[in-house]
Amino acid sequence: MATFKSTPLYGGALIADLPASFADVSVIRQVPDNQEVYIDKDGFTSIIFDITERVGGPGSGPEIDGRALTTHLEDVVGDGADGVKVWNTTPTLFSRLDEDIPAYTLIATNVPRDDDDDEREARRSGATADFTAFIVTLVRLEREKTDLLITINVPHIHGEYDEADIDLELGKQGKLIGDAVDYAAKIWESFKVKDWGLFNEV
């Protein structure tokens, strides 16, 4: 069972419990001002907080917010969007945010294209992931004209996970995705905005 620590984000304007084994990437390389990036010191999973301009028109609802979530997922995945499969999308409740702030979470996977011998060899050698799972939570802050994106990236590197444990069609997530779901649930429970002025600055 992972241990968590209360972690100040964006200079303490936000706070959330993150796994104690995750390190702040900004200590070793530059991270954009609108992002906070943490990576597992003992693995490949990362957690990214990303403050972005609100996508889509005014108002809220499954259709408007669903389109925004799709747009953000395409940005997260980048060029490899044709290998993406979304497994589920659910409304999400943050314990320490107002209930009227809409939030949604999706679980998706992205399998690299298999049209290249070099790509296949890189995956077999562990140089690239067999596939990457994403747990993407979107918090829609309409008053602040902001979308807050919390993305947990879970690369599955050949030889680093048990392939027999994973069959998402049957609901078998495997250990790495299961751990990431636990991390997300802890963030939903602990995330708090301490300084709303942050969203005017970023």
PDB file of N, CA, C and O in Angstrom, residues 97-130:
ATOM      1  N   LEU A  97     -13.759  20.420  -2.941  1.00  0.00           N
ATOM      2  CA  LEU A  97     -14.195  21.445  -3.891  1.00  0.00           C
ATOM      3  C   LEU A  97     -15.712  21.549  -3.820  1.00  0.00           C
ATOM      4  O   LEU A  97     -16.389  20.573  -3.460  1.00  0.00           O
ATOM      5  N   ASP A  98     -16.254  22.691  -4.201  1.00  0.00           N
ATOM      6  CA  ASP A  98     -17.709  22.834  -4.237  1.00  0.00           C
ATOM      7  C   ASP A  98     -18.316  21.763  -5.139  1.00  0.00           C
ATOM      8  O   ASP A  98     -17.774  21.476  -6.220  1.00  0.00           O
ATOM      9  N   GLU A  99     -19.458  21.238  -4.707  1.00  0.00           N
ATOM     10  CA  GLU A  99     -20.105  20.170  -5.485  1.00  0.00           C
ATOM     11  C   GLU A  99     -20.555  20.637  -6.860  1.00  0.00           C
ATOM     12  O   GLU A  99     -20.736  19.823  -7.763  1.00  0.00           O
ATOM     13  N   ASP A 100     -20.746  21.958  -7.030  1.00  0.00           N
ATOM     14  CA  ASP A 100     -21.227  22.433  -8.332  1.00  0.00           C
ATOM     15  C   ASP A 100     -20.095  22.649  -9.341  1.00  0.00           C
ATOM     16  O   ASP A 100     -20.340  23.088 -10.462  1.00  0.00           O
ATOM     17  N   ILE A 101     -18.861  22.327  -8.962  1.00  0.00           N
ATOM     18  CA  ILE A 101     -17.747  22.382  -9.922  1.00  0.00           C
ATOM     19  C   ILE A 101     -17.687  21.038 -10.646  1.00  0.00           C
ATOM     20  O   ILE A 101     -17.408  20.007 -10.031  1.00  0.00           O
ATOM     21  N   PRO A 102     -17.965  21.030 -11.962  1.00  0.00           N
ATOM     22  CA  PRO A 102     -17.989  19.749 -12.672  1.00  0.00           C
ATOM     23  C   PRO A 102     -16.581  19.169 -12.824  1.00  0.00           C
ATOM     24  O   PRO A 102     -15.620  19.896 -13.079  1.00  0.00           O
ATOM     25  N   ALA A 103     -16.497  17.865 -12.669  1.00  0.00           N
ATOM     26  CA  ALA A 103     -15.230  17.158 -12.883  1.00  0.00           C
ATOM     27  C   ALA A 103     -15.538  15.784 -13.458  1.00  0.00           C
ATOM     28  O   ALA A 103     -16.571  15.182 -13.143  1.00  0.00           O
ATOM     29  N   TYR A 104     -14.655  15.314 -14.312  1.00  0.00           N
ATOM     30  CA  TYR A 104     -14.849  14.029 -14.993  1.00  0.00           C
ATOM     31  C   TYR A 104     -13.507  13.317 -15.068  1.00  0.00           C
ATOM     32  O   TYR A 104     -12.464  13.959 -15.167  1.00  0.00           O
ATOM     33  N   THR A 105     -13.558  12.001 -15.053  1.00  0.00           N
ATOM     34  CA  THR A 105     -12.336  11.210 -15.185  1.00  0.00           C
ATOM     35  C   THR A 105     -12.532  10.151 -16.257  1.00  0.00           C
ATOM     36  O   THR A 105     -13.591   9.512 -16.328  1.00  0.00           O
ATOM     37  N   LEU A 106     -11.520   9.992 -17.082  1.00  0.00           N
ATOM     38  CA  LEU A 106     -11.549   8.888 -18.044  1.00  0.00           C
ATOM     39  C   LEU A 106     -10.306   8.028 -17.877  1.00  0.00           C
ATOM     40  O   LEU A 106      -9.270   8.490 -17.396  1.00  0.00           O
ATOM     41  N   ILE A 107     -10.467   6.772 -18.261  1.00  0.00           N
ATOM     42  CA  ILE A 107      -9.328   5.855 -18.348  1.00  0.00           C
ATOM     43  C   ILE A 107      -9.189   5.481 -19.814  1.00  0.00           C
ATOM     44  O   ILE A 107     -10.169   5.081 -20.459  1.00  0.00           O
ATOM     45  N   ALA A 108      -7.991   5.674 -20.343  1.00  0.00           N
ATOM     46  CA  ALA A 108      -7.735   5.370 -21.753  1.00  0.00           C
ATOM     47  C   ALA A 108      -6.397   4.662 -21.871  1.00  0.00           C
ATOM     48  O   ALA A 108      -5.563   4.702 -20.963  1.00  0.00           O
ATOM     49  N   THR A 109      -6.215   3.996 -23.002  1.00  0.00           N
ATOM     50  CA  THR A 109      -4.914   3.408 -23.320  1.00  0.00           C
ATOM     51  C   THR A 109      -4.509   3.860 -24.712  1.00  0.00           C
ATOM     52  O   THR A 109      -5.351   4.158 -25.554  1.00  0.00           O
ATOM     53  N   ASN A 110      -3.213   3.907 -24.918  1.00  0.00           N
ATOM     54  CA  ASN A 110      -2.673   4.253 -26.225  1.00  0.00           C
ATOM     55  C   ASN A 110      -1.609   3.224 -26.587  1.00  0.00           C
ATOM     56  O   ASN A 110      -0.623   3.064 -25.869  1.00  0.00           O
ATOM     57  N   VAL A 111      -1.852   2.520 -27.677  1.00  0.00           N
ATOM     58  CA  VAL A 111      -0.895   1.526 -28.168  1.00  0.00           C
ATOM     59  C   VAL A 111      -0.162   2.142 -29.350  1.00  0.00           C
ATOM     60  O   VAL A 111      -0.798   2.614 -30.298  1.00  0.00           O
ATOM     61  N   PRO A 112       1.179   2.174 -29.313  1.00  0.00           N
ATOM     62  CA  PRO A 112       1.916   2.755 -30.442  1.00  0.00           C
ATOM     63  C   PRO A 112       1.593   2.012 -31.738  1.00  0.00           C
ATOM     64  O   PRO A 112       1.295   0.816 -31.735  1.00  0.00           O
ATOM     65  N   ARG A 113       1.663   2.746 -32.837  1.00  0.00           N
ATOM     66  CA  ARG A 113       1.433   2.111 -34.150  1.00  0.00           C
ATOM     67  C   ARG A 113       2.460   1.016 -34.363  1.00  0.00           C
ATOM     68  O   ARG A 113       3.622   1.153 -34.002  1.00  0.00           O
ATOM     69  N   ASP A 114       2.020  -0.052 -35.000  1.00  0.00           N
ATOM     70  CA  ASP A 114       2.906  -1.212 -35.206  1.00  0.00           C
ATOM     71  C   ASP A 114       3.307  -1.317 -36.673  1.00  0.00           C
ATOM     72  O   ASP A 114       3.418  -2.399 -37.226  1.00  0.00           O
ATOM     73  N   ASP A 115       3.522  -0.147 -37.295  1.00  0.00           N
ATOM     74  CA  ASP A 115       3.790  -0.166 -38.740  1.00  0.00           C
ATOM     75  C   ASP A 115       5.271  -0.010 -39.055  1.00  0.00           C
ATOM     76  O   ASP A 115       5.656   0.312 -40.154  1.00  0.00           O
ATOM     77  N   ASP A 116       6.100  -0.287 -38.083  1.00  0.00           N
ATOM     78  CA  ASP A 116       7.509   0.043 -38.227  1.00  0.00           C
ATOM     79  C   ASP A 116       8.336  -1.019 -37.492  1.00  0.00           C
ATOM     80  O   ASP A 116       8.142  -1.249 -36.305  1.00  0.00           O
ATOM     81  N   ASP A 117       9.269  -1.664 -38.201  1.00  0.00           N
ATOM     82  CA  ASP A 117      10.114  -2.698 -37.575  1.00  0.00           C
ATOM     83  C   ASP A 117      10.924  -2.121 -36.420  1.00  0.00           C
ATOM     84  O   ASP A 117      11.102  -2.766 -35.385  1.00  0.00           O
ATOM     85  N   ASP A 118      11.427  -0.886 -36.582  1.00  0.00           N
ATOM     86  CA  ASP A 118      12.224  -0.256 -35.519  1.00  0.00           C
ATOM     87  C   ASP A 118      11.371  -0.067 -34.261  1.00  0.00           C
ATOM     88  O   ASP A 118      11.840  -0.256 -33.140  1.00  0.00           O
ATOM     89  N   GLU A 119      10.108   0.338 -34.464  1.00  0.00           N
ATOM     90  CA  GLU A 119       9.196   0.566 -33.334  1.00  0.00           C
ATOM     91  C   GLU A 119       8.945  -0.751 -32.590  1.00  0.00           C
ATOM     92  O   GLU A 119       8.983  -0.805 -31.368  1.00  0.00           O
ATOM     93  N   ARG A 120       8.707  -1.834 -33.352  1.00  0.00           N
ATOM     94  CA  ARG A 120       8.468  -3.144 -32.719  1.00  0.00           C
ATOM     95  C   ARG A 120       9.688  -3.585 -31.927  1.00  0.00           C
ATOM     96  O   ARG A 120       9.579  -4.082 -30.811  1.00  0.00           O
ATOM     97  N   GLU A 121      10.866  -3.392 -32.503  1.00  0.00           N
ATOM     98  CA  GLU A 121      12.103  -3.796 -31.826  1.00  0.00           C
ATOM     99  C   GLU A 121      12.326  -2.947 -30.567  1.00  0.00           C
ATOM    100  O   GLU A 121      12.727  -3.466 -29.525  1.00  0.00           O
ATOM    101  N   ALA A 122      12.033  -1.655 -30.643  1.00  0.00           N
ATOM    102  CA  ALA A 122      12.196  -0.770 -29.485  1.00  0.00           C
ATOM    103  C   ALA A 122      11.287  -1.216 -28.342  1.00  0.00           C
ATOM    104  O   ALA A 122      11.675  -1.192 -27.176  1.00  0.00           O
ATOM    105  N   ARG A 123      10.070  -1.656 -28.677  1.00  0.00           N
ATOM    106  CA  ARG A 123       9.152  -2.106 -27.628  1.00  0.00           C
ATOM    107  C   ARG A 123       9.663  -3.398 -27.000  1.00  0.00           C
ATOM    108  O   ARG A 123       9.658  -3.550 -25.784  1.00  0.00           O
ATOM    109  N   ARG A 124      10.125  -4.331 -27.827  1.00  0.00           N
ATOM    110  CA  ARG A 124      10.620  -5.612 -27.290  1.00  0.00           C
ATOM    111  C   ARG A 124      11.839  -5.404 -26.406  1.00  0.00           C
ATOM    112  O   ARG A 124      12.029  -6.096 -25.408  1.00  0.00           O
ATOM    113  N   SER A 125      12.674  -4.427 -26.743  1.00  0.00           N
ATOM    114  CA  SER A 125      13.901  -4.195 -25.967  1.00  0.00           C
ATOM    115  C   SER A 125      13.641  -3.349 -24.721  1.00  0.00           C
ATOM    116  O   SER A 125      14.540  -3.149 -23.914  1.00  0.00           O
ATOM    117  N   GLY A 126      12.401  -2.845 -24.572  1.00  0.00           N
ATOM    118  CA  GLY A 126      12.073  -2.028 -23.404  1.00  0.00           C
ATOM    119  C   GLY A 126      12.417  -0.564 -23.574  1.00  0.00           C
ATOM    120  O   GLY A 126      12.315   0.219 -22.642  1.00  0.00           O
ATOM    121  N   ALA A 127      12.825  -0.157 -24.794  1.00  0.00           N
ATOM    122  CA  ALA A 127      13.168   1.252 -25.025  1.00  0.00           C
ATOM    123  C   ALA A 127      11.922   2.130 -25.104  1.00  0.00           C
ATOM    124  O   ALA A 127      11.979   3.319 -24.810  1.00  0.00           O
ATOM    125  N   THR A 128      10.802   1.548 -25.527  1.00  0.00           N
ATOM    126  CA  THR A 128       9.529   2.282 -25.515  1.00  0.00           C
ATOM    127  C   THR A 128       8.463   1.372 -24.900  1.00  0.00           C
ATOM    128  O   THR A 128       8.639   0.156 -24.804  1.00  0.00           O
ATOM    129  N   ALA A 129       7.337   1.977 -24.544  1.00  0.00           N
ATOM    130  CA  ALA A 129       6.272   1.229 -23.865  1.00  0.00           C
ATOM    131  C   ALA A 129       5.493   0.358 -24.841  1.00  0.00           C
ATOM    132  O   ALA A 129       5.277   0.734 -25.995  1.00  0.00           O
ATOM    133  N   ASP A 130       5.064  -0.827 -24.343  1.00  0.00           N
ATOM    134  CA  ASP A 130       4.113  -1.638 -25.111  1.00  0.00           C
ATOM    135  C   ASP A 130       2.829  -0.853 -25.312  1.00  0.00           C
ATOM    136  O   ASP A 130       2.241  -0.842 -26.381  1.00  0.00           O
TER     137      ASP A 130
END
